[in-house]
Coordinates of C-alpha atoms in Angstrom, one line a residue:
X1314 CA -127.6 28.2 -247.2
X1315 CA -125.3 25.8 -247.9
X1316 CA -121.3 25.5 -246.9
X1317 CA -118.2 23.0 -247.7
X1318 CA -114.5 22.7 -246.5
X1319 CA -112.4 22.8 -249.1
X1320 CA -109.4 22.7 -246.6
X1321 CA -108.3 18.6 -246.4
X1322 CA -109.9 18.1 -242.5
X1323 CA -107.1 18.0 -240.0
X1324 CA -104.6 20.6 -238.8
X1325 CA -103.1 22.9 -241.4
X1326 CA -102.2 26.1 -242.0
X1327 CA -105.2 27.7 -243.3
X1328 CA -108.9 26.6 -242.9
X1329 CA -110.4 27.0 -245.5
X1330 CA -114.4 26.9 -246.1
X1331 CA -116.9 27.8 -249.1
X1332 CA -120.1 29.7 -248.3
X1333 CA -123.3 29.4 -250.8
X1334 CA -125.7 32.3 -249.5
X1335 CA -126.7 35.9 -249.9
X1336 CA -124.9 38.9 -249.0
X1337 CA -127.9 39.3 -246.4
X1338 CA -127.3 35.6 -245.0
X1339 CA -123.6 36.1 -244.7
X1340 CA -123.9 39.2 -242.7
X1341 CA -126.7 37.7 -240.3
X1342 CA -123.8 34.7 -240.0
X1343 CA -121.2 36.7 -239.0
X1344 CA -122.7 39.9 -237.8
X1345 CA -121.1 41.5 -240.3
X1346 CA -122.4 44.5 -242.5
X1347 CA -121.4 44.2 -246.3
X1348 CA -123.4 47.1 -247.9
X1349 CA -119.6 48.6 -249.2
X1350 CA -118.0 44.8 -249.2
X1351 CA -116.2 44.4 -252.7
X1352 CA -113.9 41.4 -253.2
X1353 CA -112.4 40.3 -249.8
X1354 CA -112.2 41.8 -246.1
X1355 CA -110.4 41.0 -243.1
X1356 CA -113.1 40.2 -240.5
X1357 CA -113.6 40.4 -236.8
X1358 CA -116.8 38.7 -235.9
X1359 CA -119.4 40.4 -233.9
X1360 CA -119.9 38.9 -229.9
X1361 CA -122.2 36.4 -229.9
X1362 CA -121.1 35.1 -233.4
X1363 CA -118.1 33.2 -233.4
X1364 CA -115.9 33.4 -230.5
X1365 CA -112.6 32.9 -232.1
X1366 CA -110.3 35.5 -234.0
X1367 CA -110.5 36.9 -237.2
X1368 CA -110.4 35.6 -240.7
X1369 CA -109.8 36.8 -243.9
X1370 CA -113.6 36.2 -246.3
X1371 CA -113.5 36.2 -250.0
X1372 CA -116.1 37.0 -252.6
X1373 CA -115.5 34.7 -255.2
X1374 CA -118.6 35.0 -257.2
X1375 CA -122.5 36.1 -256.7
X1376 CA -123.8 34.7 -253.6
X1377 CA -120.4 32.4 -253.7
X1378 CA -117.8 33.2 -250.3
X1379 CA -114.5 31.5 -249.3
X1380 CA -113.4 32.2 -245.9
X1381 CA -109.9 31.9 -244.8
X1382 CA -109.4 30.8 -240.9
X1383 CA -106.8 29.7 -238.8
X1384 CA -106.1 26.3 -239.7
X1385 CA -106.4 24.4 -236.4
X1386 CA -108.3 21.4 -235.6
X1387 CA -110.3 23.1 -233.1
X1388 CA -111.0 26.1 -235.0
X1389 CA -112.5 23.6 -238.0
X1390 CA -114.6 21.9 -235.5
X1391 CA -115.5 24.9 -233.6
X1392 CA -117.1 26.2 -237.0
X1393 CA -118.5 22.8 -238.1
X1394 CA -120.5 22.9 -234.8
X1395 CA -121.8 26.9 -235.3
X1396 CA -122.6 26.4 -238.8
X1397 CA -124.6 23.7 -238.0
X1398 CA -126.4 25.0 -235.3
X1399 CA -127.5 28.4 -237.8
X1400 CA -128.6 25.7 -240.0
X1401 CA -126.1 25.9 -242.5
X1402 CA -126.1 22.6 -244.6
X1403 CA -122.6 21.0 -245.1
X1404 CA -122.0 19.7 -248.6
X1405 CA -118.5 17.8 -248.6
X1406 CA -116.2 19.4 -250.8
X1407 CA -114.2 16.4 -252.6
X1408 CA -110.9 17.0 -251.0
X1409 CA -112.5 16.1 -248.1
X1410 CA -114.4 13.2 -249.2
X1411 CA -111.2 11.9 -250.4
X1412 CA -109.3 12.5 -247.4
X1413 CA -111.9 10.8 -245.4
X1414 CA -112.0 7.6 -247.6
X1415 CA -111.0 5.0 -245.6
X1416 CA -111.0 2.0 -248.2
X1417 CA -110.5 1.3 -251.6
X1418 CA -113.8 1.3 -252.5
X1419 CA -114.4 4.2 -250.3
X1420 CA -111.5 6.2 -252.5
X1421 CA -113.5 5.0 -255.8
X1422 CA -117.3 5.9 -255.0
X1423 CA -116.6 8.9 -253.4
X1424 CA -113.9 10.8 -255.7
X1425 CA -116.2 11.4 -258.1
X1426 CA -119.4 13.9 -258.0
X1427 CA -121.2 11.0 -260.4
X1428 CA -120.8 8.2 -258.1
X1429 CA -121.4 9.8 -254.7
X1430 CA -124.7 11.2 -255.7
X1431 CA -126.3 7.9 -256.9
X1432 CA -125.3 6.0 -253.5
X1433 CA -127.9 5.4 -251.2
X1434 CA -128.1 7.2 -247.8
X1435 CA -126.7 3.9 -246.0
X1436 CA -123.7 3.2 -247.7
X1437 CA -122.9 6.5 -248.2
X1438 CA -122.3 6.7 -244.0
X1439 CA -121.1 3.2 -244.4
X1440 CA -117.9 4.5 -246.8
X1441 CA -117.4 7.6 -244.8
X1442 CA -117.6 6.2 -241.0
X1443 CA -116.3 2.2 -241.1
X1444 CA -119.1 0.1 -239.9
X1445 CA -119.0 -1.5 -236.2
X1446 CA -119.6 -5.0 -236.5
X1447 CA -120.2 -7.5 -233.6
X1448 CA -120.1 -11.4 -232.7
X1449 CA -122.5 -11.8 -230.3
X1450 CA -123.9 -15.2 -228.9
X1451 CA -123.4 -18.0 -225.7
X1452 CA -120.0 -19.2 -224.5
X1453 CA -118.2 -21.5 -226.4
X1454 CA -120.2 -20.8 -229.6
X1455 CA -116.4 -20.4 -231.3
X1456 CA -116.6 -16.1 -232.0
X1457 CA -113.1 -15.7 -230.6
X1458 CA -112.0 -18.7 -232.6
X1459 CA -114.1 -16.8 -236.0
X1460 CA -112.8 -13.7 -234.6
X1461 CA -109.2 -14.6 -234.5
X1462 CA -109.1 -15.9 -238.1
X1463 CA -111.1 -13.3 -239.5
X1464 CA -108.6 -10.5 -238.4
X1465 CA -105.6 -13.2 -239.1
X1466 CA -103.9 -13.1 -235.3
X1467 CA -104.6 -14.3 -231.7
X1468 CA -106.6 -11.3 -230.1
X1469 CA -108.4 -13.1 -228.3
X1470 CA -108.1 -16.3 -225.8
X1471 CA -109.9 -19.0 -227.2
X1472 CA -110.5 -21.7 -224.1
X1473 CA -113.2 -24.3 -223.8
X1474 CA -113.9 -22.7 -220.0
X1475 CA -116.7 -20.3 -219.7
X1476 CA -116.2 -16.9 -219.6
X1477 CA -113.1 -16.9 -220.8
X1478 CA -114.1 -13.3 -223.2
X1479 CA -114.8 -11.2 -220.2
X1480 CA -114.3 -8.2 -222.2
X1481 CA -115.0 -6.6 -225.8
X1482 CA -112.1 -6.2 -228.3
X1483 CA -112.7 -4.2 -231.3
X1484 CA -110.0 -4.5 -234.5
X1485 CA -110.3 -2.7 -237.8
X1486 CA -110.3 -5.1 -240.8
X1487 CA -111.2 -5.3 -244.4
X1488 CA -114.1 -6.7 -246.0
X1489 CA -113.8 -8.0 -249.4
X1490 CA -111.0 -7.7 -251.6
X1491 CA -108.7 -5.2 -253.8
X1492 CA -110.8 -2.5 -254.9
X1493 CA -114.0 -3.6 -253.5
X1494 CA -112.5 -3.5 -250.1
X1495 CA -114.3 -1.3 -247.3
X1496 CA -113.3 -0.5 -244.2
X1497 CA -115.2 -2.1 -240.3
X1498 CA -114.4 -2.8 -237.5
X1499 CA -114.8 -6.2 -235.9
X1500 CA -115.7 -6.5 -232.4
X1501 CA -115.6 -9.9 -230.5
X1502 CA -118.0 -9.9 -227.3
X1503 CA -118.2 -11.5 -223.9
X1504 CA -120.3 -15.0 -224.4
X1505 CA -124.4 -13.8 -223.3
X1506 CA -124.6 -16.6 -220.2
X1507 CA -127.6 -16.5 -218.2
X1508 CA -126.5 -14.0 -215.0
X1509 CA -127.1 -15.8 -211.5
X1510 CA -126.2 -16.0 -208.1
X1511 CA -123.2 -18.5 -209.1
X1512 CA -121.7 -15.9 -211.9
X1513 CA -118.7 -14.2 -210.5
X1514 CA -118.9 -10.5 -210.5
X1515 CA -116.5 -10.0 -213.5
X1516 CA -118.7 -12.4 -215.8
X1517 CA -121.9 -10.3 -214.6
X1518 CA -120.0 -7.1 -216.1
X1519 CA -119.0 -9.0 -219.3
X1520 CA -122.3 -9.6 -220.2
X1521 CA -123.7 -6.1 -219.3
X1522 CA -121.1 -4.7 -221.6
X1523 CA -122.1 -6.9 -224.2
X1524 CA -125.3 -6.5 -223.8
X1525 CA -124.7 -2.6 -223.8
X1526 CA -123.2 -3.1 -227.5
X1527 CA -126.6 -4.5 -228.9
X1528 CA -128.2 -1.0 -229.7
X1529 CA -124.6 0.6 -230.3
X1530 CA -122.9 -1.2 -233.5
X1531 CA -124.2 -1.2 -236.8
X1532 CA -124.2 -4.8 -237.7
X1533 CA -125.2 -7.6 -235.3
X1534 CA -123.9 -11.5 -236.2
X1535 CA -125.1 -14.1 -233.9
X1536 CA -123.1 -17.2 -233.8
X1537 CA -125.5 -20.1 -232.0
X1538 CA -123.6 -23.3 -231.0
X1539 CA -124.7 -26.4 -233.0
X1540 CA -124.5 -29.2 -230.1
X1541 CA -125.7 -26.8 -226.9
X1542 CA -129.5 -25.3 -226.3
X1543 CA -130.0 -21.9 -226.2
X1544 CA -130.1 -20.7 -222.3
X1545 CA -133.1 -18.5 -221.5
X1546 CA -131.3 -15.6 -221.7
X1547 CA -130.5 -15.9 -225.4
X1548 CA -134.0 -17.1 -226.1
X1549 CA -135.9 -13.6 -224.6
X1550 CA -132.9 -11.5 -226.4
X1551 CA -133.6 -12.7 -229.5
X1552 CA -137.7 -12.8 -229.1
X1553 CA -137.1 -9.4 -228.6
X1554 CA -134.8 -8.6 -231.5
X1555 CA -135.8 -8.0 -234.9
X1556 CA -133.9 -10.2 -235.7
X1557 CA -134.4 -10.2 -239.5
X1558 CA -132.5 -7.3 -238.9
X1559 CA -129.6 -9.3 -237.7
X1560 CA -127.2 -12.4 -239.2
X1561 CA -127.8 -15.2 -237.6
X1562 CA -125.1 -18.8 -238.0
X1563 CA -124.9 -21.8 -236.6
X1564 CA -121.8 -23.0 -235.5
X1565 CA -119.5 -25.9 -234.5
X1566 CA -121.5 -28.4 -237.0
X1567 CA -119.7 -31.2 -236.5
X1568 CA -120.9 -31.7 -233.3
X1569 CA -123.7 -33.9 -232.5
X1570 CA -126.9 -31.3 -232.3
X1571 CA -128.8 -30.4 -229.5
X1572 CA -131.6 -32.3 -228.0
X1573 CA -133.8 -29.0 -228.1
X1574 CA -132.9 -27.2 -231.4
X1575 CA -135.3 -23.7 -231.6
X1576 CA -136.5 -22.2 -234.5
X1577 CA -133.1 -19.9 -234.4
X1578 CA -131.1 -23.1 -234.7
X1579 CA -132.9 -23.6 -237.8
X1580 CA -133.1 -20.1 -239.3
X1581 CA -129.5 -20.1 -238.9
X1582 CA -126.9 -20.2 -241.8
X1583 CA -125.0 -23.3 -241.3
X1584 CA -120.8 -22.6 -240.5
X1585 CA -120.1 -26.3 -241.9
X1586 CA -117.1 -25.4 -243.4
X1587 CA -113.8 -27.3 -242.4
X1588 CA -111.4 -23.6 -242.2
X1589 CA -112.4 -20.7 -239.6
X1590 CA -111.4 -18.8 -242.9
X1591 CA -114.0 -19.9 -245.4
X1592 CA -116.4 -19.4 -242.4
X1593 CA -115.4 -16.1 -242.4
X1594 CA -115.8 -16.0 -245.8
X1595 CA -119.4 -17.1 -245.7
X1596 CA -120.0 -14.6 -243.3
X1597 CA -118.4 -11.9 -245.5
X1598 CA -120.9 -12.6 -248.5
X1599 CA -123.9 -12.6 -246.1
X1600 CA -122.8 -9.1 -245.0
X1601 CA -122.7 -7.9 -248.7
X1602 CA -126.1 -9.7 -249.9
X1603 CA -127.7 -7.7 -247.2
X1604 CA -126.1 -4.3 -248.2
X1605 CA -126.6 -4.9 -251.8
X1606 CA -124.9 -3.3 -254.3
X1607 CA -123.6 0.7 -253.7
X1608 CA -124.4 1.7 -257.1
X1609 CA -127.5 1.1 -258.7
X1610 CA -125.6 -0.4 -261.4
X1611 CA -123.1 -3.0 -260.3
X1612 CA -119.8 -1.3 -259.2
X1613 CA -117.4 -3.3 -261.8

């Protein structure tokens, strides 16, 4: 039992949807009887079936159904949600894999039937839903600095005080270039200081929001400060991070380093570059090695 929309998602009109089942299985769906059902019916589902008001349904070829509903947003999502819960499987119609691309690689991989059936699982969601990405690390490691030139702007407040990210700012961006280009959003979080009776309340917060994003985003980045020692804090979060997992860099190099350098220091991908840019840059490429290719053949 399978279903698409081959409506473009959104508000419109019409609604329209594509069942794949038998006569039997549309009937159980809908509550519907179609022993005398020839080529299309107006419909009035049964109680307990859909809760919304009638639609027009199709029979456009053996054990092939179109179904014509009102064309708001909630009505689409409403029937998104019941079809899923009868265990209908969704396959995407391609309108609506092309109206979801958001990227111009996204519009290239999934526009045709070829290239959106050899993707793998993960970057399949990664074209369809952006990717969260986010800079974690201690204060004054430079994210809001990396941040700020990765998204081209001032965002952020970049200050050699402590605590001066108390908060979490999320941008959408662009990662790599012209038709290779996919969508993600960067997210630039509160510096992870060790939380004692001397941290103000609004610093305490910061972190537990940061802290918070850890399990939520789909790509961690550490960004470890060259010339400081990790506090305790950051030690026992990345002990108990699979951090192989994660992207871990190393920055503000041209600083003297740290008397105590840990094993994370040296794991770490060196940011020695002289331009935030080219850092950016280097943290780019890292992102793409560990995604690998889309295609199993390499996407020209």
């Amino acid at each position: 039992m399978k279903y698409s929309q081959l409506s473009a998602p959104g508000a419109s009109a019409l609604a329209i949807f594509e069942f794949r089942g038998t006569a039997e299985e549309i009937s159980s769906l809908f509550g519907i009887n179609l022993d005398d059902f020839r080529e299309l019916r107006l419909v009035q589902p049964q109680t307990g079936h859909l809760d919304f008001d009638q639609f027009l349904l199709l029979k456009v070829a053996e054990d092939i159904y179109e179904g014509h509903f009102h064309g708001g947003y909630g009505v689409a999502r409403a029937l998104h949600e019941f079809l899923a819960a009868q265990d209908w499987e969704e396959v995407p119609s391609q309108l609506s894999l092309i109206s979801s691309a958001s990227s111009p690689l996204a519009l290239r991989l999934l526009a045709t039937d070829k290239c959106y059936g050899q993707l793998t699982d993960a970057w399949r969601q990664r074209l369809l839903t952006p990717p969260r990405i986010a800079l974690f690390g201690p204060p004054n490691a430079g994210k809001s600095t990396l941040f700020n030139a990765w998204v081209s702007e001032n965002r952020v407040t970049v200050s050699e005080h402590l605590g001066t990210t108390r908060d979490f700012v999320e941008v959408p961006i662009m990662l790599g270039a012209g038709d290779d280009a996919i969508a993600a959003t960067l997210i630039d979080t509160a510096g992870l200081l060790l939380v004692d009776d001397q941290v103000q309340v609004n610093d305490v917060a910061a972190v537990e929001m940061s802290l918070g994003l850890l399990d939520e985003v789909d790509e961690c980045i550490w960004v470890l400060d060259h010339s400081t020692q990790l506090t305790s804090l950051m030690s026992e979060l990345l002990l108990a991070r699979d951090t192989d997992n994660d992207l871990l860099f190393i920055n503000r190099c041209d600083l003297p380093r740290c008397d105590t350098p840990t094993k994370w220091h040296s794991q770490a991908q060196r940011l020695d570059m002289p331009e935030n840019k080219q850092r950016c840059a280097t943290i780019e490429i890292a992102l793409f090695e560990k995604w690998g290719a889309p295609l199993p053949e390499q996407v020209s």
